mmCIF file of C-alpha atoms in Angstrom:
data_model
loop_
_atom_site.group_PDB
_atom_site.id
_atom_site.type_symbol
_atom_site.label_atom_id
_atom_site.label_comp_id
_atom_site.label_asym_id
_atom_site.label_seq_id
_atom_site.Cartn_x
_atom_site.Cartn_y
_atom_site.Cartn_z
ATOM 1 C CA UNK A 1 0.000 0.000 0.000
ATOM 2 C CA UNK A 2 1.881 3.027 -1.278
ATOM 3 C CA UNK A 3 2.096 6.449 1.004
ATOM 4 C CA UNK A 4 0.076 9.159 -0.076
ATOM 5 C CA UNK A 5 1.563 12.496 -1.564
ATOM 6 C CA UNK A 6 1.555 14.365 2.423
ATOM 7 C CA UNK A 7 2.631 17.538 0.401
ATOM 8 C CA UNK A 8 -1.476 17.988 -1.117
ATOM 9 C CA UNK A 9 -2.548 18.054 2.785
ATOM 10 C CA UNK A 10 -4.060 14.789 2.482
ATOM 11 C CA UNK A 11 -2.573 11.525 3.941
ATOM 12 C CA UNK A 12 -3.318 8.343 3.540
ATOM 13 C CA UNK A 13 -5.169 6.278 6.252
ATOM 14 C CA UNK A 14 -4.138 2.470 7.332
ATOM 15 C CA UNK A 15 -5.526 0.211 9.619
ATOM 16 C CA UNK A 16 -4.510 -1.221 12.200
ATOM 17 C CA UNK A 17 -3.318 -4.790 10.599
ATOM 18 C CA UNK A 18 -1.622 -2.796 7.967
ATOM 19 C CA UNK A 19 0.553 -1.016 10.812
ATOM 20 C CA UNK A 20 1.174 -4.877 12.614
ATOM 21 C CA UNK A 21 3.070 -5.944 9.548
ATOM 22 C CA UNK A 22 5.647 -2.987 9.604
ATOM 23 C CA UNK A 23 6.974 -4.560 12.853
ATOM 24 C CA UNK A 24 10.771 -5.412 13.031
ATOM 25 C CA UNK A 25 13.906 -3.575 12.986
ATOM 26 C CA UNK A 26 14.611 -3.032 9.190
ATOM 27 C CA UNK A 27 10.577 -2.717 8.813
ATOM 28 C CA UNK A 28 9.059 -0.413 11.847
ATOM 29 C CA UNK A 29 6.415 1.907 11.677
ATOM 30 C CA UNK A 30 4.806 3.339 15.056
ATOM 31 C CA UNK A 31 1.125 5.439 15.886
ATOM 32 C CA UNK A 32 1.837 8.436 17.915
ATOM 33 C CA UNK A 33 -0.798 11.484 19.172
ATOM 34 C CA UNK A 34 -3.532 12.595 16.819
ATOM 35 C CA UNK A 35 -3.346 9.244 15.130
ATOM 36 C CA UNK A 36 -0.157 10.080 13.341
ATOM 37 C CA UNK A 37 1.772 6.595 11.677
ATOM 38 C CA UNK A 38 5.543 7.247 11.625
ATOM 39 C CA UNK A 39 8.608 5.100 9.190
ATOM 40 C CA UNK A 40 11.134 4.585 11.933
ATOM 41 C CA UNK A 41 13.226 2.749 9.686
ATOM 42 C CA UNK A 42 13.580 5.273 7.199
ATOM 43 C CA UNK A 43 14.714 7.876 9.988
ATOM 44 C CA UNK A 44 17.229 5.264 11.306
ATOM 45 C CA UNK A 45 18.394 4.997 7.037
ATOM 46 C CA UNK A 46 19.025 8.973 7.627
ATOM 47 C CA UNK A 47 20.500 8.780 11.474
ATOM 48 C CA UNK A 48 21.914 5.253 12.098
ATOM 49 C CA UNK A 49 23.670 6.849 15.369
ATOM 50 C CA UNK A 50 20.261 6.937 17.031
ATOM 51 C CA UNK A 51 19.224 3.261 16.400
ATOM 52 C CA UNK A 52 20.442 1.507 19.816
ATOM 53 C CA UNK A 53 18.351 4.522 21.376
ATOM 54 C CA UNK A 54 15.231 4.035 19.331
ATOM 55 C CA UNK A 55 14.762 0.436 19.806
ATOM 56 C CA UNK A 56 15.741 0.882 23.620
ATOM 57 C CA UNK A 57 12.351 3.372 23.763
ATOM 58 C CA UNK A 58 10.154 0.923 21.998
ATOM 59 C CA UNK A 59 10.862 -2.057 23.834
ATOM 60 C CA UNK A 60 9.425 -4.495 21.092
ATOM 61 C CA UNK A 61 6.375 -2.287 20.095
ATOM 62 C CA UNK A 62 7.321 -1.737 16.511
ATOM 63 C CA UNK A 63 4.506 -1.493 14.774
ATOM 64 C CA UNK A 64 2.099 -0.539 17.322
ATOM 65 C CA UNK A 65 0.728 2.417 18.916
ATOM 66 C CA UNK A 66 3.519 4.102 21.242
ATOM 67 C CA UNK A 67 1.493 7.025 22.391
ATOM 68 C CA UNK A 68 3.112 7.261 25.722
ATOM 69 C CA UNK A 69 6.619 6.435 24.642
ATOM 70 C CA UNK A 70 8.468 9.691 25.192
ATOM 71 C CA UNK A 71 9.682 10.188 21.882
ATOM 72 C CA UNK A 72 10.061 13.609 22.137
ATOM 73 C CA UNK A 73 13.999 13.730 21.554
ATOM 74 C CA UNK A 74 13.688 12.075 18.632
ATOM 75 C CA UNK A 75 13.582 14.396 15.387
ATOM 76 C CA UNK A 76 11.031 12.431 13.320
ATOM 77 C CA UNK A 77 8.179 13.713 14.886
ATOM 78 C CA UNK A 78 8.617 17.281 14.656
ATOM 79 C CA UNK A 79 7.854 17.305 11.037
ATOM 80 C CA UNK A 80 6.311 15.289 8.037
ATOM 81 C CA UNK A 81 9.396 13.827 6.639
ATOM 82 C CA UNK A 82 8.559 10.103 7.653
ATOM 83 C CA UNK A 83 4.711 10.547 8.243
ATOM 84 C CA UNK A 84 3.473 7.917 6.861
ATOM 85 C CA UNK A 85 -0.167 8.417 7.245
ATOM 86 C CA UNK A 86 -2.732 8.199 9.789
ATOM 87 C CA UNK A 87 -4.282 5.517 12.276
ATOM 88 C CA UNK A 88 -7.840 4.728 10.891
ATOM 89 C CA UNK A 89 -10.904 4.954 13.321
ATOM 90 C CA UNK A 90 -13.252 1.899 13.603
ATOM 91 C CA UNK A 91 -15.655 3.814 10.865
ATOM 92 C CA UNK A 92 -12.855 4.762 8.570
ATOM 93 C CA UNK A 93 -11.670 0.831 8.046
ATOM 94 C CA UNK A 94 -14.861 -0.377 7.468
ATOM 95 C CA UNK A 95 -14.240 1.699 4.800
ATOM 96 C CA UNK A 96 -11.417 0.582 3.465
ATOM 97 C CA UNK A 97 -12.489 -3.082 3.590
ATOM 98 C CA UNK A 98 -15.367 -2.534 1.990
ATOM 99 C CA UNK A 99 -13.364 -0.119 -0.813
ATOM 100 C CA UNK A 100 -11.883 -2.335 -3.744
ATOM 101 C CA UNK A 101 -8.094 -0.859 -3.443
ATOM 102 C CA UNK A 102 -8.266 -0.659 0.386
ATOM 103 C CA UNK A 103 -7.366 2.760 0.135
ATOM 104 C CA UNK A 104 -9.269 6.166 1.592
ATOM 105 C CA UNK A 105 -7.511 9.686 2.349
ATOM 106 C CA UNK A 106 -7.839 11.543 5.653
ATOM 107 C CA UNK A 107 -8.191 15.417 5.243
ATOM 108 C CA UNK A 108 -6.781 17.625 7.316
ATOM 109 C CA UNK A 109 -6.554 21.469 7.998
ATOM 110 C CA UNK A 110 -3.906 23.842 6.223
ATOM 111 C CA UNK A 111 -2.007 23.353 8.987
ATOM 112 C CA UNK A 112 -2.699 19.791 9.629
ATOM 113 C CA UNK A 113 -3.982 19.849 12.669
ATOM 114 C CA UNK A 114 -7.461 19.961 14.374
ATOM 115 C CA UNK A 115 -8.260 22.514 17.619
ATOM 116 C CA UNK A 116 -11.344 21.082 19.183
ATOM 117 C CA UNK A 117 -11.256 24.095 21.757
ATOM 118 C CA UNK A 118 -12.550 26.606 18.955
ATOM 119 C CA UNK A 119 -16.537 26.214 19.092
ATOM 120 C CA UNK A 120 -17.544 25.991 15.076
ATOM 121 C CA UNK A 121 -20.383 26.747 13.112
ATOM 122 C CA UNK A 122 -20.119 23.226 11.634
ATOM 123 C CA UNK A 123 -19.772 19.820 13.320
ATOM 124 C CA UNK A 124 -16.629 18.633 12.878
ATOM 125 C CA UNK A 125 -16.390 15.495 10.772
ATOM 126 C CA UNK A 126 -15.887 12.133 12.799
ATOM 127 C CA UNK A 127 -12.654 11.183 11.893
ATOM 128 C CA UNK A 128 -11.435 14.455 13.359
ATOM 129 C CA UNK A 129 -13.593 13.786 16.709
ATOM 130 C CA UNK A 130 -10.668 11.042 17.391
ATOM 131 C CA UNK A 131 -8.002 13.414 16.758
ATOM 132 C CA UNK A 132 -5.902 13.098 19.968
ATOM 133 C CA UNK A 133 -4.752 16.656 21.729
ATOM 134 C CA UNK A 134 -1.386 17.775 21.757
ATOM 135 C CA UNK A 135 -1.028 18.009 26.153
ATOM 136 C CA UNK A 136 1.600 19.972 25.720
ATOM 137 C CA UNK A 137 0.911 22.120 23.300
ATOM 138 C CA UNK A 138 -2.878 22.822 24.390
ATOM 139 C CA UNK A 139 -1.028 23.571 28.097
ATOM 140 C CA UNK A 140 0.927 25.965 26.592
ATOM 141 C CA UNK A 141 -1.352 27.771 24.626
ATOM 142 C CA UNK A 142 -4.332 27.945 27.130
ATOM 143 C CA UNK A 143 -2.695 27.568 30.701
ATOM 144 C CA UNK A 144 -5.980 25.487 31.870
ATOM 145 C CA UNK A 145 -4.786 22.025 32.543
ATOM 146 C CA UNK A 146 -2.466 19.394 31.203
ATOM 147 C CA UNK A 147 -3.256 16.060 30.639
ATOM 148 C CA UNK A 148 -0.401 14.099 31.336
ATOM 149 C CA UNK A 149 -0.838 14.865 34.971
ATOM 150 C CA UNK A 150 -3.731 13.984 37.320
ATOM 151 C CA UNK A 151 -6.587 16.472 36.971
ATOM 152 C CA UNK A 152 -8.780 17.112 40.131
ATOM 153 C CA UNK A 153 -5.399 18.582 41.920
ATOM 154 C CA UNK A 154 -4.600 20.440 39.232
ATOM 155 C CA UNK A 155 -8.113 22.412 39.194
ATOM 156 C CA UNK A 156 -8.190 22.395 43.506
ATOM 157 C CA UNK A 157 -4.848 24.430 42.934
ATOM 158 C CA UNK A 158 -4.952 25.942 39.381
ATOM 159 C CA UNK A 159 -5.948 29.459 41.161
ATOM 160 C CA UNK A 160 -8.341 29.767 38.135
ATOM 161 C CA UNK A 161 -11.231 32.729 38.158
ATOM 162 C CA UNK A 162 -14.402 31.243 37.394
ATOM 163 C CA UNK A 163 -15.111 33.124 34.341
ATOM 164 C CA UNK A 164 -11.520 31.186 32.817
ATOM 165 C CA UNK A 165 -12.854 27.724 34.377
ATOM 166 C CA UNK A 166 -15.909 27.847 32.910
ATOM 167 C CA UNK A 167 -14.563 29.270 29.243
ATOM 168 C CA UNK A 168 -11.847 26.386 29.471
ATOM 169 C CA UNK A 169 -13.633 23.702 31.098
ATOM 170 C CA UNK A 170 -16.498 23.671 28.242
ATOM 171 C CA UNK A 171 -13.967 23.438 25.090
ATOM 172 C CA UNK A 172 -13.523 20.683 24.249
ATOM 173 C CA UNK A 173 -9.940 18.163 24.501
ATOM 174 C CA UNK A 174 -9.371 14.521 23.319
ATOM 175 C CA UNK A 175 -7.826 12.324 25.850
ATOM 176 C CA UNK A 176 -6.836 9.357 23.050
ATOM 177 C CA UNK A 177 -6.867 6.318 24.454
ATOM 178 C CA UNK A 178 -8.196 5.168 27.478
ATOM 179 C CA UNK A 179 -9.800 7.995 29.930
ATOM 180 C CA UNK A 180 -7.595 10.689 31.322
ATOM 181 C CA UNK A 181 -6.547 10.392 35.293
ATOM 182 C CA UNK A 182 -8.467 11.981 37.663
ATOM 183 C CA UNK A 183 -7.061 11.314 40.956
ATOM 184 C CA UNK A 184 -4.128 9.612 39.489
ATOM 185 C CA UNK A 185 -4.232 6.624 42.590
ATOM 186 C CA UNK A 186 -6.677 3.888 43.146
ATOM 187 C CA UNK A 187 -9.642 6.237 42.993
ATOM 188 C CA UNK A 188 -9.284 6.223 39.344
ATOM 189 C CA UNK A 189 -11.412 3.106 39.437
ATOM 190 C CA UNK A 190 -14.833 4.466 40.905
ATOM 191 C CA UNK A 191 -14.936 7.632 38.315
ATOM 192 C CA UNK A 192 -15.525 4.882 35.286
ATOM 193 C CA UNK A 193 -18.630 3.414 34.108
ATOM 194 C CA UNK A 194 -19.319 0.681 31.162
ATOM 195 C CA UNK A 195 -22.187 1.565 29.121
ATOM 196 C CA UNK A 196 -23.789 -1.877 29.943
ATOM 197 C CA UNK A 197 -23.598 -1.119 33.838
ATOM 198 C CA UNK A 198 -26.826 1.050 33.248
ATOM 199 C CA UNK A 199 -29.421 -1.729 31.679
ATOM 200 C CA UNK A 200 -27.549 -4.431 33.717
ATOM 201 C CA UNK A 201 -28.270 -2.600 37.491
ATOM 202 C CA UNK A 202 -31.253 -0.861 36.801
ATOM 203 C CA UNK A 203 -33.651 -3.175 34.224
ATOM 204 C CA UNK A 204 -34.117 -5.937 37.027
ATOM 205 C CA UNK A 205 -35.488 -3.304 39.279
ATOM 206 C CA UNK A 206 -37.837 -1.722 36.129
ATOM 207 C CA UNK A 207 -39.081 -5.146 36.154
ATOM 208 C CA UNK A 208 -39.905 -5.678 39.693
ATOM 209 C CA UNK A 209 -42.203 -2.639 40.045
ATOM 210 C CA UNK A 210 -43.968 -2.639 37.014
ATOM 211 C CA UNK A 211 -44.459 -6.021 37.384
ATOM 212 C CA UNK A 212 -45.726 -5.304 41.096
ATOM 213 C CA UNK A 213 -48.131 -2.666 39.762
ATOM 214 C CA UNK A 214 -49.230 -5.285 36.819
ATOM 215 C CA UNK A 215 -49.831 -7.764 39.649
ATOM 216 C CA UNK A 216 -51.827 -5.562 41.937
ATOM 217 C CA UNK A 217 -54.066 -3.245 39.633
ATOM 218 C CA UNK A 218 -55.394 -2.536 35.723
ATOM 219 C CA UNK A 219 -52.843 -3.470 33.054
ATOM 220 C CA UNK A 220 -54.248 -0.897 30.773
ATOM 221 C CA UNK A 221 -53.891 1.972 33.562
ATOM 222 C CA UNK A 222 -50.729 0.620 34.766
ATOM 223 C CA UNK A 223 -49.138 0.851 31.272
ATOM 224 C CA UNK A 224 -50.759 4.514 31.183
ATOM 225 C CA UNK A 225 -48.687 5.705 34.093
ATOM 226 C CA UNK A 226 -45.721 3.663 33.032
ATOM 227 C CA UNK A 227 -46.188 5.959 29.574
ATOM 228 C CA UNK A 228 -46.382 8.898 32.092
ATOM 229 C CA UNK A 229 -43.445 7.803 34.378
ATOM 230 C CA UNK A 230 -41.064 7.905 30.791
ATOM 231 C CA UNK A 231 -42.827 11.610 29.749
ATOM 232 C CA UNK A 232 -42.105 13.135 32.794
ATOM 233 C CA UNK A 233 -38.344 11.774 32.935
ATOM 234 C CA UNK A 234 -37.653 13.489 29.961
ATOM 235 C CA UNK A 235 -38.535 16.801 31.517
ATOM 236 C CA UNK A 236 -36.392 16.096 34.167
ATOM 237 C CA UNK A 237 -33.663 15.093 31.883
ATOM 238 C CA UNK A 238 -33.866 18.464 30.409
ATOM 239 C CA UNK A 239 -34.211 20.067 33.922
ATOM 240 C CA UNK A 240 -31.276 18.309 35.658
ATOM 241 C CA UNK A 241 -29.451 18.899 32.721
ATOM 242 C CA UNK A 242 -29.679 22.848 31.950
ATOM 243 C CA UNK A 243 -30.300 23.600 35.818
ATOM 244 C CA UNK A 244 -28.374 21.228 38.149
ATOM 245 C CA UNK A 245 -25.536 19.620 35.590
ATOM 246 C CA UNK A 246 -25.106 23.312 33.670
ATOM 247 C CA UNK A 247 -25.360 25.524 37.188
ATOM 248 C CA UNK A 248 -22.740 27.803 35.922
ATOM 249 C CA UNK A 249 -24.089 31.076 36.113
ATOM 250 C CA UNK A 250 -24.830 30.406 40.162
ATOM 251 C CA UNK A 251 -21.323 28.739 40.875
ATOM 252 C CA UNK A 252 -19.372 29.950 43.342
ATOM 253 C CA UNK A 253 -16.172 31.203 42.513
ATOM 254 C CA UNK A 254 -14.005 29.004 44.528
ATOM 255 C CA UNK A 255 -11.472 26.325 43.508
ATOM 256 C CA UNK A 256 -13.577 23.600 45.363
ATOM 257 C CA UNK A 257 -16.472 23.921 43.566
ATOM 258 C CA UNK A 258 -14.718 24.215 40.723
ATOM 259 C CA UNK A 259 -14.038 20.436 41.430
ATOM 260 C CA UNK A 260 -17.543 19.434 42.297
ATOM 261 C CA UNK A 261 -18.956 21.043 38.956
ATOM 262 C CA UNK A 262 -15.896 18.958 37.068
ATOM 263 C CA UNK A 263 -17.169 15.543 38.636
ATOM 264 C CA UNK A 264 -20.443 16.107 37.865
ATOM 265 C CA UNK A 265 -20.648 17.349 34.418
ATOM 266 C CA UNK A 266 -17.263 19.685 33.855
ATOM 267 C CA UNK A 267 -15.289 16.530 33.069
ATOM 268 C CA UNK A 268 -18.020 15.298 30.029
ATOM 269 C CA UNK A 269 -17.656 19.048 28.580
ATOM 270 C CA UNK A 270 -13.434 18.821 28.790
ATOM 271 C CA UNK A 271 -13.549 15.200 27.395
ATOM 272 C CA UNK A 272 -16.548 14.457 25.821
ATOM 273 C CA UNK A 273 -15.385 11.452 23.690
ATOM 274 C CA UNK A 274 -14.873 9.445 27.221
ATOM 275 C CA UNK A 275 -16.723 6.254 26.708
ATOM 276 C CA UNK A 276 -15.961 5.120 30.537
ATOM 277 C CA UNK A 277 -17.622 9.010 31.856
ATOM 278 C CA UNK A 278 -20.782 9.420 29.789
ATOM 279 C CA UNK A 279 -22.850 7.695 32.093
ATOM 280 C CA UNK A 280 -23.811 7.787 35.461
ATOM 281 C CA UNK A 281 -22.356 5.777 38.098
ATOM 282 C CA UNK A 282 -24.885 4.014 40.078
ATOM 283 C CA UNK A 283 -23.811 5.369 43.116
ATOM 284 C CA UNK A 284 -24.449 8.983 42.146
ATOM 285 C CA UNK A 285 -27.199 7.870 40.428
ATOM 286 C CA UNK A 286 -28.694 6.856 43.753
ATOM 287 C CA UNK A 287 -28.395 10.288 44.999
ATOM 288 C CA UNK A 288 -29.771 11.989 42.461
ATOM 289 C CA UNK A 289 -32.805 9.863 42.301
ATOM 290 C CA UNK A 290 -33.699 9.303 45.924
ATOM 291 C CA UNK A 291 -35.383 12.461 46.024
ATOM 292 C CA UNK A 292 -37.678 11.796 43.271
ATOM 293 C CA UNK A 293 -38.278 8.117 44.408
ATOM 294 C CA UNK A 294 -39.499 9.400 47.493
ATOM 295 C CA UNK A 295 -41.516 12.164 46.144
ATOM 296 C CA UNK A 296 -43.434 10.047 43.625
ATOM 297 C CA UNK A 297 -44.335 7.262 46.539
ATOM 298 C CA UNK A 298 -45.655 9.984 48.898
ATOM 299 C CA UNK A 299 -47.651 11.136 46.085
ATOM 300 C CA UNK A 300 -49.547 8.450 44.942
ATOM 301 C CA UNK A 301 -51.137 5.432 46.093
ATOM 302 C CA UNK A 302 -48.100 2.806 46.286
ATOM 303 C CA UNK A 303 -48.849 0.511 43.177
ATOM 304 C CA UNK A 304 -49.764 3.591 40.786
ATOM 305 C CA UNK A 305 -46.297 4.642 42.412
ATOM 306 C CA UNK A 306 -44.293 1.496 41.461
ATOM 307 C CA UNK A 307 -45.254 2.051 37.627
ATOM 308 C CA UNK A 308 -44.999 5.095 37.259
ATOM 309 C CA UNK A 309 -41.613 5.302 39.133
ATOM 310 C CA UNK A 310 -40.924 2.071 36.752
ATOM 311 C CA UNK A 311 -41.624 4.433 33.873
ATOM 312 C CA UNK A 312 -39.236 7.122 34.905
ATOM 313 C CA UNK A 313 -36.629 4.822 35.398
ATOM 314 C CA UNK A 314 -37.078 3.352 32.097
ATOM 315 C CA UNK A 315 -37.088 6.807 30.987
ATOM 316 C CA UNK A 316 -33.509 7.161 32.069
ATOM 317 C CA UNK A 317 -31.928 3.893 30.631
ATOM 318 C CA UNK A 318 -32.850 5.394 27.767
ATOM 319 C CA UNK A 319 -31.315 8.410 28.181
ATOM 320 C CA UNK A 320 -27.864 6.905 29.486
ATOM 321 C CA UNK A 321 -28.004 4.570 26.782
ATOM 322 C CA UNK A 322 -28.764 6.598 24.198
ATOM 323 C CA UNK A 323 -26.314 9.617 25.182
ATOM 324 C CA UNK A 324 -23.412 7.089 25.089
ATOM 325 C CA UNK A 325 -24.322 5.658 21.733
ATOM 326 C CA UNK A 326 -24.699 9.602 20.319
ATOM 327 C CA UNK A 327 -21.227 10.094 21.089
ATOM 328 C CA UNK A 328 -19.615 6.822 19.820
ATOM 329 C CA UNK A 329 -22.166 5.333 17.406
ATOM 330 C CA UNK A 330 -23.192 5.702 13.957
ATOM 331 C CA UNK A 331 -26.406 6.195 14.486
ATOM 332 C CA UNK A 332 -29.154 4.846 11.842
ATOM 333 C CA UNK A 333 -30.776 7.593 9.921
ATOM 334 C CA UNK A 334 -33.741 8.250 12.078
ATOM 335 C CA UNK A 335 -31.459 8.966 15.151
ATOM 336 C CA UNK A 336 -28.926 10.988 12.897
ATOM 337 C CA UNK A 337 -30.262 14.649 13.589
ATOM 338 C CA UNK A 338 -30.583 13.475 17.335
ATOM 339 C CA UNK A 339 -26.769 12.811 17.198
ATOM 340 C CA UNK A 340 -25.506 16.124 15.537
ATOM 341 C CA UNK A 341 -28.195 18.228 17.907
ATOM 342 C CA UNK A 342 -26.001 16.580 21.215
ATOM 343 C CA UNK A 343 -22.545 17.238 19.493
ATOM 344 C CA UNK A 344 -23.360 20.782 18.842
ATOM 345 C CA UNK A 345 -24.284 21.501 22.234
ATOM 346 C CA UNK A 346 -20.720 20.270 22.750
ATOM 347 C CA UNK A 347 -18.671 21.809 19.352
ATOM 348 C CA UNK A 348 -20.987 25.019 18.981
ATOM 349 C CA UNK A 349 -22.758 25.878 21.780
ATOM 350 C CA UNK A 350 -23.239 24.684 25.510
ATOM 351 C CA UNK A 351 -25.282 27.113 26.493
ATOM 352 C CA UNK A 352 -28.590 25.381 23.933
ATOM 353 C CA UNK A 353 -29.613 22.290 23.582
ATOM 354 C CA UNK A 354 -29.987 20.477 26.590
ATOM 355 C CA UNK A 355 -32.222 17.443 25.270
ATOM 356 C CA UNK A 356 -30.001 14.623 24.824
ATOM 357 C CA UNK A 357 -33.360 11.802 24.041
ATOM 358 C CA UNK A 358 -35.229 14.685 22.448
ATOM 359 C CA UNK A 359 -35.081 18.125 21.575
ATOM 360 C CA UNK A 360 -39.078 18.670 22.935
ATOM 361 C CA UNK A 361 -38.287 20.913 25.945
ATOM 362 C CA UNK A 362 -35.884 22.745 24.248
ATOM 363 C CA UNK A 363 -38.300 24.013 21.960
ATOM 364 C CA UNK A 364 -41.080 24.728 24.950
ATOM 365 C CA UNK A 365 -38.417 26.700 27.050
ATOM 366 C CA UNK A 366 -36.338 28.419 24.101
ATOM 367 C CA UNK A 367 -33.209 26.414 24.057
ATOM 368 C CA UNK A 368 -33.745 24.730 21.158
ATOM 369 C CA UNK A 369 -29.962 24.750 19.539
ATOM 370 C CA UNK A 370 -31.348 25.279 15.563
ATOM 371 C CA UNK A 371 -28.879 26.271 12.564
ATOM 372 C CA UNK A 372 -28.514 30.034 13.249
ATOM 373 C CA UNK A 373 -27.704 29.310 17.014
ATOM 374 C CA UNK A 374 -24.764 31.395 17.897
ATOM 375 C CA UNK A 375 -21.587 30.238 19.003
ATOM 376 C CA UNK A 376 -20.674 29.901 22.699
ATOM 377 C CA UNK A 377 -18.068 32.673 23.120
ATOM 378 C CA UNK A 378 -14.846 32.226 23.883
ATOM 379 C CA UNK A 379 -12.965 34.407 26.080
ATOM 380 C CA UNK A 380 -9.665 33.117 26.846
ATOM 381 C CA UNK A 381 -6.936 32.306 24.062
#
């Protein structure tokens, strides 16, 4: 598979299996940040003095991904001389196998490179939504916080103003691989969350009230306020979301709540392609719903409770599920619009478009994030 001409400011994109078979000595390529497939061998044709030092750093891993190999004395990655190509995304070799000569082109700015901290009138294309950040260079240029350290610290004793949190904190940064550290110590654990947690925990106990309320009264009615229970989640979805998760007009400017907006939605806005932080934890989840478990059994009588509470929580299975699968999913084409609505609220403007199952309340409150939405500004370079 020949290289493409890197001068036109298009490069040619290779998957994974292609980059496995450039893996010894005489034959090594490597992926770096923002996806970026490097010809060692052809540098060490040019500079056989560094060899011994190169294949010290990479410790077997030719021709695999070496993203946290510190690389950085090393002159072939300060320029396109021995780019390659790029690292194809899960979307982009589907569509090479399914292309007769195997071979697609990435595009990339006039600069090649991507800054997913400028909000845009446009959604970005996919491929560039796994576009890796450059830590250092995003720490340099905005002073917020850098990645390769442990970030909760960082923003307890970043002596930030809360009008610069809250500009940096909602423009957007891609981690890469994996999900960036938190705590950086055994904590790290308890801030992820697998998709499938959600359905797994929470559909048995769907189940067991609805089919309590089945057992106990009308199936018709029951089904009604189960209907009901899923309506009124999604106005709480939209209220929780805009009012609780988005209270950034009413936070108090003070490094420690700084950190409590980051855990509980901050983090999402910094790194929204995190596929282990775009649902809830259980645990939190618990919190946040005890209130309105206790409200809606008060209420009502108990078994109109237990389906319409079984409705609700339905209601937000849905929601988890479906706001993971918006940001890592190619949606089919009835969910498509649904998908670029949530990603604008992230690439254009945070301030609209708090729906993530629906747009609905958007439209009855004036949020609705439509074409001609302005960007968020940005205040901080």
């Amino acid at each position: 598979m020949a290289s493409a001409d890197l001068s036109s400011k298009t490069s040619e994109l290779f998957p994974k299996s292609v980059l496995a078979t450039h893996n010894s000595k005489d034959d090594c390529w490597v992926s770096t940040q923002e996806r970026k497939i490097y010809d060692v061998s052809k540098y060490l044709k040019d500079h056989p003095e560094d060899a011994e030092r190169v294949h010290a750093l990479l410790d077997g891993r030719h021709g695999t991904d070496v993203t946290n190999v510190n690389l950085s004395e090393l002159s072939f990655t300060s320029g396109d001389e021995y780019l390659v190509g790029y690292m194809a995304t899960e979307d982009e070799e589907k569509e090479l196998l399914s292309n007769k000569n195997h071979k697609v082109e990435v595009k990339l700015n006039e600069d090649n490179t991507f800054d997913s901290t400028t909000f845009v009138k446009n959604l970005p294309t996919e491929d560039k939504l796994s576009i890796t950040t450059d830590y250092e260079r995003d720490y340099k240029k905005h002073k917020f916080l850098d990645l390769n350290k442990p970030l909760l610290m960082q923003i307890l004793l970043g002596n930030f103003t809360k009008d610069f949190y809250l500009d940096q904190i909602h423009r957007p940064r891609h981690y890469g691989k994996g999900s960036a550290p938190l705590f950086g110590n055994f904590l790290e654990v308890f801030t992820k969350t697998a998709w499938w947690v959600v359905p797994t925990v929470w559909l048995p106990v769907v189940t067991y009230f609805m089919a309590t309320a089945l057992m106990n009264m009308n199936g018709l009615f029951a089904t009604f306020l189960f209907g009901l229970g899923i309506f009124v989640w999604s106005f709480i979805e939209y209220c929780l979301h805009r009012f609780l998760f988005h209270f950034d007009e009413w936070l108090p400017d003070h490094s420690i709540f700084f950190v409590i907006h980051f855990l509980l939605h901050g983090c999402h806005h910094y790194l929204p392609m995190d596929g282990y932080r775009l649902v809830v934890p259980p645990a939190l989840f618990i919190v946040l719903c005890a209130p309105f478990y206790k409200l809606v059994f008060a209420a009502l009588p108990y078994y109109w409770a237990c389906a319409g509470f079984a409705g609700g929580l339905m209601g937000y299975i849905c929601y988890d599920l479906c706001h993971y699968f918006l940001h890592h999913s190619k949606m089919p084409p009835p969910l498509r619009k649904l998908k670029k609505y949530h990603l604008e609220h992230h690439y254009k403007n945070y301030q609209l478009g708090f729906g993530v199952t629906s747009w609905f309340w958007d439209k009855v409150f004036g949020t609705y994030l439509g074409p001609d939405a302005p960007l968020s500004k940005m205040k901080y370079e």
